[in-house]
């Protein structure tokens, strides 16, 4: 299986939930609260349209569970 | 995008074993990005590690990897490089692995100036064995073996590396990933012993024992308590007190060990009169 995440529909943020360990780093660091916790504390996209493609979430996810598609290159 | 660096991982082994919020994974990504940026051939690159949580990194990396014994990664790496100097050799080690049991290997490797790239994951504690203090635990820090606070003083490992003769010494952290990738990349370019201290967070032992909050809080701590060398150089001493200085701290090229060794070989095998 490819390690690349199944892209969540119509969002620029591809999440591989099976690698997410619910550490909370991405949604604590996202400057515009695009991300938040689901009921298990794993990441979920709550308002995709606010995403600035800053990649702070991708760069700080210790588990490589987030890929921000498009936007400027990191 | 993880897809851009996927080739450097043994993805079938992921997710890795590290605890939620442990920043080892962030540092590993910077290492891989630096290798990619330097254009190193995966088949000519060897990554050696010792024992510890951080040293488990080799298991996930798609290079020639050696997971060795506690404190001895540098000794194995020295053998690999000397046997085959054309290989690019990296060492991944923890603060316990490198500065406690491996301390003597460390100073002599630095002194010898063999072309090795060493990345020390400094989480200020022995993670793997349950949170004992290390020679890099700050004074006053709590650990399983220092329940009332550490009464020892920590090594400034970058200063020790410089004093021991390392030709490239830099420090980064797992918050400023761009800087971390850059300093590892610049270390690859140095032909000699290149040392990078990467500040890591261990939320499970160091964080919990010292009430440093959750994984995100520990990353924010790194962001707020590190300053770059460029900024530090412009600040008066009182303004940088307690701050950790990051960036390239030292770069002074010197003759490299395997090159010098080759000269001896050439001299005696090249038909020259001795
Ligand atoms: C010869 C030997 N002594 C002791 C140990 C037990 N041991 C395993 S890992 C470790 C320390 C790990 O700390 P560090 O190097 O800082 O790595 P971390 O787990 O924090 O990443 C120790 C003492 C061992 N495996 N081998
Ligand atoms: S940073 Fe990564 S592992 Fe942590 S909650 Fe976000 S996606 Fe999950
Ligand atoms: S790319 Fe930036 S804005 Fe978009 S989700 Fe990640 S952290 Fe938030
Ligand atoms: S014990 Fe600490 S260093 Fe080891 S994996 Fe867990 S958080 Fe990381």
Tab-separated table of C-alpha atoms and ligand atoms in Angstrom, chain A residues 15 19-27 41-43 57 60-66, ligand 2:
chain	number	residue	atom	x	y	z
A	15	UNK	CA	-4.399	12.886	6.344
A	19	UNK	CA	-0.473	6.877	11.256
A	20	UNK	CA	-1.928	9.653	13.442
A	21	UNK	CA	-1.194	9.109	17.139
A	22	UNK	CA	-3.425	11.917	18.433
A	23	UNK	CA	-0.504	13.871	19.860
A	24	UNK	CA	-2.275	17.185	19.249
A	25	UNK	CA	0.728	19.028	17.799
A	26	UNK	CA	-0.823	19.886	14.426
A	27	UNK	CA	-4.054	21.334	15.713
A	41	UNK	CA	-7.988	13.174	19.695
A	42	UNK	CA	-6.802	12.356	16.180
A	43	UNK	CA	-6.637	15.153	13.672
A	57	UNK	CA	1.129	21.091	10.603
A	60	UNK	CA	5.670	19.283	12.839
A	61	UNK	CA	3.690	16.080	12.601
A	62	UNK	CA	6.163	13.554	14.058
A	63	UNK	CA	4.289	10.738	12.342
A	64	UNK	CA	4.203	12.022	8.742
A	65	UNK	CA	0.430	11.738	8.861
A	66	UNK	CA	-0.331	15.088	7.166
C	2	LIG	S1	0.620	16.024	14.611
C	2	LIG	FE1	0.367	14.151	13.396
C	2	LIG	S2	0.183	12.509	14.883
C	2	LIG	FE2	-0.128	14.416	16.002
C	2	LIG	S3	-2.369	14.708	16.013
C	2	LIG	FE3	-1.579	15.801	14.224
C	2	LIG	S4	-1.670	14.304	12.532
C	2	LIG	FE4	-1.890	13.172	14.431
